[in-house]
Amino acid sequence: MANLRVAVDVGGTFTDICIFDESTQSMRVTKVPSTPDNPMTAVLNGVRRANINLTDVELFSHGTTVATNALITRKFPKAAMVTTKGFRDVIEIRDGTKDDLWDAYSDVSGPYIRRRDRFEVPERVDFAGNVVTPLDEDAARDLGRLLRKREVDTVAVCFINSYANPAHEIRMREILAEELPGASISTSAEILPEIFELGRFNTTVANAVLGPLVSGYVENLDRSLTADGYTGELLLLHSGGGSMTSEVVKRFPVRLAASGIAAGAIAAQHVAEQCGFANAVGLDMGGTSTDISLIADGELRETNEWQVEYGHPIVFPSIEVLTIGAGGGSLAHIDIAGSLRNGPQSAGADPGPACYRRGGTEPTNTDANLWLGRLGTDLADGEMTLDRASSRAAIESTIATPLGLDIDTAADSIIKVANANMADAVRLVSIRRGLDPRDFALIAFGGAGALHGADVAKELDIPSVIVPPSPGVTSALGCLLVDIQHDLSQMYTGAADAADADVVEEHFRTLELEGRDRLRHEKVAEEDAVFQRGISMRYQGQWRSLQVKMGSGQKALEEAVQLFHEEHEKQYAFRQDETPVEIYQLHLKALGKTPKPSFKPSPVSSDDPGEPIEIRDVHFDGSWHRTPVYQRENLPSGAAFIGPAILNQIDSTTVIPPEASAVIDEWFNIRISLPTATGGEAAETTASDSTQSAV
């Protein structure tokens, strides 16, 4: 019987593979270099490298950067947009904002579909869904013929009030299907039936331009896995923290944008729960970037509007993650004012850091860590040998000599700037919302997260750092912890105190019928289907709304209003109970439960870490320290350390600085305790209670 669950996460530098064996309750991991030109090559290389027999695989889950990279590089197929007459420029006019309000010379990048490829047809539906101007089918058919001559591969159909009545979009799609056989067609009423046209149009346009690219990738990967013996569904992680089958991905490819980023946040939530922390910050530092996520009161923060590029909103529920250009491959450089900078430019997988000896000549964080002794010369279990001399040459020529610094100070400065950038990002997701990072634990993972985690925590006065058992592939683990998930919504505007509870209930049942239908197509058994309701509300006169949980029954709406007041006070520090509340939108998460690994704690066996594999000179705080280096895989649960110490493993390296202490817990996480200026402690529950509940 199939007994393996495999997760693959494609990163900018490495592709991570995580294999959980149900029969032995054990996990193993491996890494292979990413192949940016064809990410599927790295996925299949990883399967082969891990010696996975696909006939033994029960579940194959995949987080991918294909959609995100396509939106960044804008390597799109020939695409067109069809819209209501007079609304051709909605996605170009946008909302008038800028990423940097004070930079008069910085413009927002252009739309994903150029103006010459955006077309209008006569039609009009009013806000209530009444037909004001019928669709001009002759004009629609003429346009279809024109698009065929232009050899258009994909079309976004965006009519102004289609969220209220999709009939015209449905008919336009039928006409285009006749005139453009084989083309991918996305309609805004299907993709995002919401009122505001900018978000709806742009999300539909993004879905359209990604359609052929993502469909081709998914089909080829699915075919290759099937040919090698895999008989299950290929599941792909989406930005909302759930997964979709390959067939659904072809309809909603835009949901794969930020796929891999969400995986890391989900894994951080799992580790925080396992270790008894209700509040935690996820620090996922890879080769190219660092992703910061926030877990507050045990819940990951979500957002309903985000973008890969500023000014081009994607309005699907997504786990809120802040990404900055700070990774192992981030380049250190001197700006025009003579100041030391770190990132966002990256050496990537090719040519990589100077120490890779693949042609890179500029210093990176990896080069600085290598020179300072924090990183060993063997990487990925000896698969790659790093050259310290190349790192020194790059740091000296680019940073040390121009700034008049010695090599040690220059390398240390590179690391300090990178840590300051990450600490600033943590402040943005915490302090900006009135949350004190000192009340949180830091979950440090990714290939480089464990190298920098303790230093970042010290900068923020965070007392506890947790490093998962396999930090370099923790994001891949996140792919194994999610369910199939669809996020459905429906506009419903009106005063909450005048709303008919039975009518609201009927709307939710309609959404649940659609959710059941989607889950049925994904072969989810009826007993594995779960539905979670939500409702967006706002105070009368407000523009923005706030989503809260919604129950069922006659009292559900009244209870939701009370919850809205409470959540509004939490997020915005005020509430107005006397002000009328308006319903804005209904939401439904349709979940299909999937098998998940069940982790068991290991009894604490010894606090003795044993003999180190070597003693290495490592640079901390301006001086060199004789530092023991341990092989993490050999350490028992309960092993304790007093810093400085270095813990090596196949996928990452953990740095425990001087004055810090660390212990390997029963889950084989490394728990690092740091001295703080305030003497504060993280919000940790009783370890025995929390770990048992996490199981």
XYZ file of C-alpha atoms in Angstrom:
695
model
C 0.000 0.000 0.000
C 1.062 3.581 -0.648
C 2.596 4.893 2.566
C 4.568 7.998 1.586
C 3.514 11.637 1.588
C 5.781 13.845 -0.478
C 5.965 17.638 -0.514
C 8.100 19.689 -2.888
C 8.708 23.422 -2.504
C 10.491 25.292 -5.296
C 12.606 28.209 -4.117
C 14.752 30.717 -5.939
C 17.999 28.886 -5.135
C 17.060 25.374 -3.991
C 14.127 23.022 -4.454
C 13.247 21.243 -1.200
C 11.776 17.756 -0.886
C 10.146 16.455 2.292
C 9.108 12.761 2.565
C 6.971 11.479 5.437
C 6.730 7.693 5.842
C 3.450 6.707 7.522
C 4.604 3.182 8.291
C 7.606 4.306 10.352
C 6.337 7.786 11.347
C 9.665 9.163 10.126
C 10.610 12.041 7.891
C 13.543 12.572 5.593
C 14.514 15.552 3.486
C 16.686 16.468 0.558
C 17.557 19.509 -1.535
C 18.511 20.027 -5.162
C 19.444 23.228 -7.030
C 16.457 24.993 -8.592
C 16.249 25.217 -12.376
C 14.737 28.659 -13.107
C 14.351 28.028 -16.837
C 12.204 24.956 -16.187
C 11.191 24.480 -12.508
C 9.730 21.040 -13.270
C 13.238 19.724 -13.947
C 14.246 20.461 -10.349
C 11.054 18.807 -9.022
C 11.775 15.594 -10.923
C 15.483 15.772 -10.030
C 14.478 15.988 -6.378
C 12.208 12.954 -6.655
C 15.059 10.968 -8.203
C 17.624 12.268 -5.718
C 15.409 11.201 -2.808
C 14.976 7.719 -4.343
C 11.198 8.027 -4.186
C 9.234 5.194 -5.745
C 6.108 7.048 -6.893
C 4.007 3.878 -6.677
C 4.492 4.117 -2.886
C 3.272 7.734 -2.724
C -0.195 8.359 -1.289
C -0.089 12.163 -1.574
C 2.094 14.497 -3.636
C 1.837 18.183 -2.678
C 3.675 20.997 -4.407
C 4.365 24.660 -3.694
C 5.504 26.447 -6.823
C 6.877 29.824 -7.890
C 5.789 29.430 -11.537
C 2.892 31.906 -11.294
C 4.776 34.429 -9.167
C 7.819 34.404 -11.436
C 5.632 34.830 -14.524
C 4.001 37.945 -13.036
C 7.416 39.359 -12.111
C 9.124 38.661 -15.442
C 5.951 39.317 -17.508
C 6.727 36.531 -19.930
C 3.089 36.130 -20.937
C 1.357 34.470 -23.892
C -0.585 36.669 -26.323
C -3.440 38.026 -24.228
C -6.425 40.323 -24.707
C -9.037 41.927 -22.491
C -12.692 42.468 -23.442
C -14.673 44.975 -21.402
C -17.769 47.168 -21.365
C -17.631 50.183 -23.666
C -16.062 53.064 -21.750
C -14.120 50.911 -19.234
C -11.042 50.009 -21.249
C -8.656 51.911 -18.979
C -9.812 50.840 -15.517
C -6.683 48.748 -14.944
C -4.461 51.608 -16.151
C -6.117 54.419 -14.196
C -6.035 52.163 -11.096
C -6.714 53.966 -7.784
C -4.222 56.780 -8.280
C -1.829 55.684 -5.522
C 1.933 55.062 -5.689
C 4.245 52.739 -3.818
C 6.492 55.686 -2.930
C 4.262 58.733 -2.594
C 7.185 61.189 -2.475
C 9.146 59.947 -5.494
C 7.938 62.095 -8.401
C 10.045 60.131 -10.885
C 8.800 56.667 -9.957
C 5.796 55.385 -11.887
C 3.726 52.279 -11.305
C 4.427 49.607 -13.902
C 1.938 49.220 -16.737
C -0.978 46.750 -16.752
C -0.405 43.083 -17.543
C -2.328 43.599 -20.819
C -1.364 46.604 -22.937
C -3.938 49.179 -24.055
C -3.790 48.110 -27.686
C -4.835 44.620 -26.578
C -7.828 45.827 -24.561
C -11.141 45.979 -26.452
C -14.652 47.270 -25.788
C -18.065 45.903 -26.715
C -21.469 47.581 -26.181
C -23.310 46.125 -23.154
C -24.444 47.402 -19.774
C -25.914 45.915 -16.625
C -26.774 48.198 -13.712
C -25.757 47.763 -10.056
C -28.845 45.653 -9.341
C -28.249 43.275 -12.247
C -30.864 44.730 -14.603
C -29.932 44.788 -18.292
C -29.681 48.397 -19.462
C -27.979 47.722 -22.818
C -28.069 44.189 -24.276
C -24.788 42.644 -25.367
C -24.114 43.501 -29.030
C -23.493 39.964 -30.264
C -22.478 41.072 -33.761
C -19.773 43.310 -32.311
C -18.745 40.518 -29.974
C -18.390 38.062 -32.852
C -16.446 40.568 -34.972
C -14.086 41.041 -32.055
C -13.680 37.268 -31.742
C -12.618 37.073 -35.383
C -10.140 39.922 -34.869
C -8.585 38.162 -31.885
C -8.287 34.979 -33.949
C -6.353 36.902 -36.613
C -4.089 38.234 -33.882
C -3.510 34.649 -32.680
C -4.525 35.493 -29.120
C -4.043 32.606 -26.675
C -5.952 33.889 -23.660
C -8.725 36.417 -22.974
C -10.000 38.201 -19.860
C -13.697 39.155 -20.055
C -14.425 41.978 -17.606
C -17.867 43.614 -17.795
C -18.601 46.411 -15.364
C -21.444 45.011 -13.218
C -21.158 41.323 -14.001
C -20.935 40.513 -10.280
C -24.670 41.371 -10.105
C -25.643 39.571 -13.333
C -23.090 37.433 -15.215
C -25.314 36.701 -18.250
C -23.424 38.961 -20.666
C -20.019 37.605 -19.631
C -21.261 34.038 -20.022
C -22.546 34.782 -23.518
C -19.322 36.600 -24.451
C -17.347 33.561 -23.356
C -19.531 31.307 -25.524
C -18.956 33.510 -28.574
C -15.201 33.654 -27.971
C -15.065 29.879 -27.518
C -16.630 29.515 -30.975
C -14.328 32.061 -32.635
C -11.165 31.203 -30.688
C -11.153 27.426 -30.275
C -8.534 26.287 -27.771
C -8.033 29.719 -26.191
C -8.114 30.163 -22.420
C -11.000 32.442 -21.355
C -11.444 33.945 -17.871
C -14.592 35.827 -16.867
C -14.599 38.204 -13.921
C -17.948 36.926 -12.600
C -16.463 33.445 -12.226
C -13.046 34.481 -10.975
C -14.120 37.149 -8.475
C -17.821 38.123 -8.215
C -17.148 41.305 -6.218
C -18.222 44.920 -6.644
C -15.020 46.987 -7.015
C -13.983 46.864 -10.652
C -10.232 47.496 -10.258
C -9.651 44.465 -8.045
C -12.046 42.282 -10.025
C -10.671 43.309 -13.448
C -7.023 43.028 -12.449
C -7.457 39.656 -10.728
C -9.204 38.340 -13.850
C -6.482 39.744 -16.111
C -3.792 38.084 -13.964
C -5.725 34.813 -14.132
C -5.927 35.097 -17.926
C -2.238 35.810 -18.568
C -1.204 32.960 -16.241
C -3.663 30.426 -17.667
C -1.665 28.887 -20.531
C 1.633 29.039 -18.617
C 0.399 27.422 -15.430
C -1.808 24.906 -17.232
C 1.129 23.746 -19.330
C 3.381 23.387 -16.297
C 0.780 21.506 -14.260
C -0.189 19.195 -17.133
C 3.436 18.291 -17.863
C 4.259 17.650 -14.211
C 1.080 15.628 -13.685
C 1.843 13.566 -16.784
C 5.439 12.913 -15.697
C 4.436 11.835 -12.184
C 1.707 9.557 -13.547
C 4.113 7.995 -16.035
C 6.479 7.186 -13.158
C 3.769 5.437 -11.129
C 1.927 8.068 -9.077
C -1.807 7.306 -9.037
C -3.126 10.046 -6.763
C -4.092 13.682 -7.339
C -1.341 16.263 -7.751
C -2.117 18.909 -5.123
C -0.784 22.441 -5.491
C -0.638 24.904 -2.626
C -2.372 28.243 -3.197
C -1.941 31.642 -1.573
C -4.886 31.178 0.805
C -3.143 28.390 2.680
C -4.984 25.475 1.089
C -4.378 23.233 -1.897
C -6.072 22.611 -5.236
C -6.018 19.732 -7.683
C -4.438 20.234 -11.088
C -7.848 20.449 -12.790
C -8.994 23.342 -10.602
C -5.642 25.103 -11.001
C -6.331 25.330 -14.727
C -9.468 27.396 -13.949
C -7.903 29.567 -11.245
C -4.152 29.758 -11.957
C -3.830 33.179 -10.299
C -4.328 31.442 -6.961
C -0.857 29.908 -7.332
C 0.772 33.332 -7.032
C 2.559 33.351 -3.640
C 2.107 29.568 -3.394
C 5.477 28.756 -1.833
C 5.354 31.766 0.476
C 2.140 30.492 2.078
C 3.728 27.090 2.747
C 6.364 28.591 5.025
C 3.786 30.541 7.035
C 1.690 27.401 7.558
C 4.739 25.480 8.751
C 5.656 28.300 11.159
C 2.149 28.146 12.634
C 2.525 24.380 13.113
C 5.876 24.746 14.901
C 4.577 27.556 17.131
C 1.571 25.452 18.168
C 3.784 22.433 18.732
C 6.037 24.428 21.058
C 3.212 26.107 22.955
C 3.472 29.643 21.580
C 0.237 31.430 20.728
C 2.198 34.412 19.354
C 5.066 33.905 16.936
C 6.844 35.507 13.992
C 7.893 33.287 11.090
C 11.292 34.211 9.617
C 11.694 32.235 6.380
C 15.076 33.246 4.967
C 16.001 31.493 1.745
C 18.579 32.097 -0.920
C 16.908 35.126 -2.513
C 14.401 36.623 -0.076
C 13.012 36.530 3.446
C 9.300 36.016 4.113
C 7.904 37.362 7.384
C 4.596 35.963 8.692
C 2.726 36.675 11.919
C 0.815 34.268 14.166
C -1.286 36.103 16.762
C -3.514 34.227 19.227
C -2.744 31.044 17.315
C -4.047 32.365 13.970
C -2.184 33.385 10.839
C -3.092 36.828 9.586
C -4.894 36.919 6.240
C -5.480 39.659 3.704
C -8.052 39.941 0.927
C -5.998 42.237 -1.290
C -2.328 41.923 -2.159
C -0.060 42.228 -5.183
C 3.080 40.789 -6.691
C 3.741 44.224 -8.200
C 2.382 47.399 -6.657
C -0.714 48.767 -8.379
C -1.907 45.415 -9.709
C -4.104 43.996 -6.912
C -5.021 40.339 -6.646
C -8.203 40.121 -4.581
C -8.189 36.569 -3.305
C -7.812 35.606 0.358
C -4.135 35.131 1.051
C -1.965 34.480 4.067
C -0.376 37.828 4.857
C 3.371 37.603 4.293
C 5.869 40.452 3.992
C 8.681 39.634 1.579
C 11.964 41.544 1.476
C 15.089 41.075 -0.605
C 17.262 39.507 2.085
C 18.563 35.996 1.477
C 21.739 33.991 1.515
C 22.454 35.193 -2.015
C 21.635 38.879 -1.405
C 24.400 41.096 -2.747
C 26.271 43.546 -0.543
C 27.119 46.805 -2.315
C 27.929 50.470 -1.744
C 25.305 52.957 -2.898
C 25.954 56.298 -4.605
C 26.076 58.028 -1.204
C 28.857 55.698 -0.053
C 26.723 53.663 2.361
C 26.793 49.888 2.734
C 23.626 48.201 1.436
C 22.444 44.605 1.403
C 20.009 43.403 -1.288
C 17.458 43.357 -2.727
C 19.599 42.245 -5.680
C 20.580 38.596 -5.438
C 23.146 36.274 -6.959
C 20.385 33.635 -7.154
C 21.151 30.045 -8.049
C 23.220 31.052 -11.055
C 25.946 32.242 -10.718
C 25.338 32.216 -6.961
C 27.635 33.605 -4.232
C 31.323 34.113 -4.990
C 32.214 31.089 -2.830
C 30.291 28.815 -5.230
C 32.981 29.487 -7.855
C 30.406 29.626 -10.647
C 31.248 33.091 -11.882
C 29.877 35.266 -9.069
C 32.248 38.076 -8.086
C 30.140 40.203 -5.702
C 29.927 39.381 -1.982
C 26.722 37.914 -0.540
C 25.473 37.066 2.937
C 26.670 33.514 2.331
C 30.187 34.795 1.612
C 30.165 36.895 4.789
C 28.919 33.989 6.921
C 31.549 31.711 5.409
C 34.384 34.134 6.109
C 33.190 34.686 9.702
C 33.244 30.930 10.327
C 29.495 30.679 10.930
C 29.118 28.572 7.829
C 31.268 25.547 7.038
C 32.902 24.870 3.698
C 30.645 21.862 2.966
C 27.072 22.580 1.858
C 24.123 20.221 1.299
C 25.849 17.231 2.925
C 29.031 17.670 0.921
C 27.314 18.098 -2.447
C 28.887 21.540 -2.729
C 32.258 22.786 -1.468
C 32.507 26.490 -0.659
C 35.703 28.442 -1.310
C 36.672 30.826 1.497
C 39.349 32.523 -0.577
C 36.787 33.554 -3.196
C 34.579 35.016 -0.461
C 37.479 37.029 0.925
C 38.398 38.378 -2.504
C 34.809 39.488 -3.178
C 34.378 41.146 0.238
C 37.742 42.919 0.058
C 37.347 44.292 -3.463
C 33.707 45.382 -3.170
C 33.289 46.407 0.488
C 36.412 46.374 2.669
C 38.841 48.339 0.469
C 36.358 51.037 -0.711
C 35.192 51.666 2.887
C 38.650 51.372 4.470
C 37.655 48.412 6.658
C 39.508 45.251 7.583
C 38.065 42.040 6.167
C 36.498 40.895 9.465
C 34.716 44.191 10.089
C 33.509 44.332 6.490
C 32.040 40.827 6.638
C 30.461 41.507 10.027
C 28.959 44.748 8.690
C 27.368 42.899 5.767
C 25.625 40.561 8.209
C 24.536 43.413 10.496
C 22.907 45.309 7.626
C 21.037 42.158 6.532
C 19.856 41.546 10.109
C 18.720 45.172 10.468
C 16.679 44.857 7.255
C 14.933 41.751 8.563
C 14.343 43.273 11.992
C 12.720 46.297 10.332
C 10.421 43.973 8.397
C 9.357 42.248 11.641
C 8.598 45.665 13.152
C 6.376 46.471 10.170
C 4.180 43.399 10.669
C 4.021 43.726 14.458
C 4.538 47.214 15.904
C 2.564 48.804 13.061
C -0.454 46.847 14.343
C 0.144 47.685 17.985
C 1.811 44.333 18.736
C 5.045 44.147 20.725
C 7.552 41.712 19.133
C 8.946 41.031 22.624
C 5.719 39.140 23.326
C 6.408 36.785 20.421
C 8.710 33.878 19.691
C 10.771 33.856 16.488
C 10.489 30.756 14.276
C 13.684 30.788 12.175
C 13.797 28.547 9.126
C 14.671 28.459 5.453
C 18.174 27.653 4.266
C 19.634 30.761 5.950
C 17.081 31.523 8.687
C 18.861 29.544 11.409
C 22.121 31.351 10.603
C 20.580 34.766 11.284
C 17.634 34.009 13.585
C 19.345 34.599 16.933
C 20.901 37.894 15.781
C 17.578 39.167 14.432
C 15.864 38.221 17.708
C 18.559 40.062 19.705
C 17.967 43.198 17.648
C 14.244 43.000 18.455
C 14.725 41.968 22.106
C 12.831 38.725 21.426
C 13.791 36.190 24.111
C 13.011 32.897 22.339
C 14.034 31.495 18.966
C 12.820 28.147 17.638
C 14.614 26.341 14.818
C 12.576 23.413 13.367
C 14.205 19.995 12.844
C 14.727 20.566 9.106
C 14.774 24.354 8.722
C 15.902 24.330 5.108
C 12.851 22.346 3.998
C 10.287 23.580 6.539
C 8.324 25.312 3.772
C 7.965 21.974 2.011
C 6.619 20.521 5.262
C 3.913 23.197 5.152
C 2.592 21.623 1.949
C 1.794 18.443 3.911
C -0.209 20.287 6.580
C -2.983 21.806 4.458
C -6.374 20.748 3.180
C -7.956 21.241 -0.219
C -9.519 24.675 0.061
C -11.785 26.910 -2.017
C -12.623 30.490 -1.065
C -16.052 31.567 -2.292
C -17.777 34.915 -1.874
C -20.997 36.708 -2.744
C -21.945 40.375 -2.497
C -24.731 41.123 -0.013
C -25.152 44.770 0.933
C -27.638 46.106 3.449
C -28.168 47.089 7.067
C -27.448 44.246 9.485
C -30.403 45.049 11.763
C -32.805 44.921 8.797
C -31.403 41.773 7.204
C -33.604 38.687 7.052
C -31.707 35.842 8.737
C -33.464 33.278 6.521
C -32.391 35.106 3.341
C -28.789 35.314 4.558
C -28.924 31.603 5.389
C -30.203 30.841 1.880
C -27.276 32.737 0.339
C -24.830 30.725 2.433
C -26.503 27.478 1.356
C -26.065 28.532 -2.284
C -22.357 29.078 -1.650
C -22.155 25.698 0.089
C -23.741 23.978 -2.906
C -21.040 25.450 -5.136
C -18.396 24.441 -2.611
C -19.694 20.869 -2.477
C -19.698 20.719 -6.246
C -16.065 21.829 -6.438
C -14.984 19.375 -3.752
C -16.898 16.572 -5.478
C -14.980 17.263 -8.695
C -11.795 16.988 -6.662
C -12.880 13.565 -5.399
C -13.345 14.675 -1.787
C -15.593 12.313 0.171
C -18.731 13.846 1.670
C -17.590 13.107 5.227
C -14.310 14.985 4.571
C -16.036 18.209 3.445
C -16.036 21.079 5.955
C -17.519 24.555 5.446
C -16.488 27.675 7.345
C -18.592 30.809 7.035
C -17.484 34.420 7.234
C -19.172 37.781 6.824
C -17.706 41.198 5.966
C -19.240 44.199 7.721
C -18.580 47.902 8.166
C -19.947 50.831 10.093
C -22.411 52.906 8.104
C -20.454 55.443 6.062
C -17.235 53.416 6.019
C -15.649 52.287 2.772
C -13.474 49.416 3.965
C -15.005 46.351 5.571
C -13.845 43.844 8.181
C -14.415 40.098 7.907
C -15.446 38.049 10.957
C -16.554 34.466 11.523
C -20.212 33.617 10.961
C -22.170 30.780 12.510
C -25.534 29.322 11.520
C -29.020 29.667 12.932
C -31.315 32.553 13.863
C -28.859 34.128 16.307
C -25.838 33.900 13.965
C -26.191 37.356 12.442
C -26.651 39.056 15.802
C -23.594 37.270 17.185
C -21.567 38.251 14.108
C -22.382 41.939 14.667
C -21.099 41.711 18.252
C -17.951 39.969 17.019
C -17.511 42.729 14.428
C -17.500 45.395 17.172
C -14.900 43.409 19.134
C -12.642 42.785 16.130
C -12.923 46.414 15.027
C -11.687 47.507 18.438
C -8.787 45.030 18.296
C -7.635 46.143 14.867
C -8.403 49.871 14.941
C -8.504 50.647 18.689
C -12.101 51.905 18.680
C -15.662 50.663 18.366
C -19.006 52.425 17.807
C -21.772 50.218 19.152
C -24.352 52.929 18.564
C -23.492 53.265 14.844
C -25.515 51.080 12.422
C -23.569 48.143 10.945
C -23.820 47.232 7.260
C -23.330 43.811 5.730
C -20.980 43.986 2.768
C -20.127 40.456 1.643
C -20.596 36.773 2.487
C -17.660 34.348 2.482
C -17.269 30.590 2.557
C -14.229 28.349 2.894
C -14.936 24.927 1.428
C -12.396 22.484 2.881
C -11.659 18.949 1.793
C -9.743 17.209 4.576
C -6.575 15.447 3.389
C -4.349 12.960 5.272
C -1.663 14.668 7.342
C 1.428 13.394 9.108
C 1.062 12.739 12.835
C 4.233 13.673 14.674
C 5.083 12.031 17.979
C 7.341 13.541 20.643
C 10.527 11.752 21.591
C 11.261 11.160 25.279
C 14.071 13.376 26.560
C 17.079 11.073 26.735
C 20.111 13.162 27.696
C 21.257 16.751 28.167
C 24.746 15.824 26.954
C 25.340 16.837 23.308
C 28.418 14.609 23.134
C 31.699 15.486 21.504
C 31.716 18.145 18.762
C 32.779 17.124 15.281
C 35.250 20.023 15.241
C 36.289 23.208 16.999
C 36.189 26.226 14.687
C 37.104 29.885 15.034
C 33.898 31.897 14.645
C 33.559 35.680 14.687
C 31.028 37.185 17.149
C 30.697 40.802 18.284
C 34.080 41.973 17.029
C 36.234 39.048 18.151
C 36.945 35.433 17.286
C 35.746 32.618 19.565
C 36.772 28.971 19.689
C 33.404 27.391 18.936
C 32.288 23.730 19.047
C 30.517 22.447 15.947
C 27.984 19.611 16.274
C 26.200 17.475 13.717
C 22.552 18.084 14.503
C 21.276 14.721 13.273
C 23.371 13.028 15.999
C 21.997 15.077 18.894
C 19.522 13.489 21.346
C 16.367 15.201 22.549
C 17.244 17.086 25.706
C 20.766 18.009 24.555
C 21.687 21.405 26.012
C 24.229 24.031 24.948
C 25.754 27.238 26.192
C 26.784 29.512 23.338
C 28.720 29.931 21.250
C 27.962 26.774 19.294
C 27.292 25.796 15.684
C 24.897 23.009 14.652
C 25.393 21.604 11.150
C 22.868 19.605 9.140
C 22.160 18.744 5.514
C 19.781 21.611 4.823
C 20.903 24.437 7.120
C 23.285 25.667 9.811
C 22.179 26.981 13.216
C 24.206 29.631 15.053
C 23.936 29.885 18.850
C 25.753 33.111 19.822
C 27.686 33.777 23.054
C 25.557 34.346 26.169
C 22.704 32.355 24.643
C 21.595 28.901 25.730
C 19.799 26.235 23.722
C 18.120 22.878 24.153
C 16.813 20.194 21.772
C 13.163 19.641 22.722
C 11.053 16.489 22.435
C 10.084 17.446 18.856
C 13.782 17.924 17.960
C 13.310 21.663 17.593
C 16.196 23.811 18.791
C 14.941 26.262 21.402
C 17.353 29.164 21.830
C 16.986 31.445 24.853
C 18.504 34.911 24.604
C 19.211 37.531 27.276
C 16.986 40.572 26.769
C 17.315 44.199 27.794
C 13.946 44.093 29.554
C 14.245 40.627 31.017
C 10.923 39.763 29.392
C 9.781 36.272 28.565
C 7.887 34.948 25.572
C 4.204 34.091 25.927
C 4.708 30.346 26.347
C 2.183 27.950 27.778
C 3.024 24.892 29.841
C 5.172 22.726 27.592
C 3.555 19.416 28.463
C 0.028 20.770 27.895
C 0.834 22.501 24.626
C 2.782 19.675 23.067
C 0.115 17.122 23.833
C -2.610 19.364 22.390
C -0.511 19.899 19.266
C -0.515 16.164 18.582
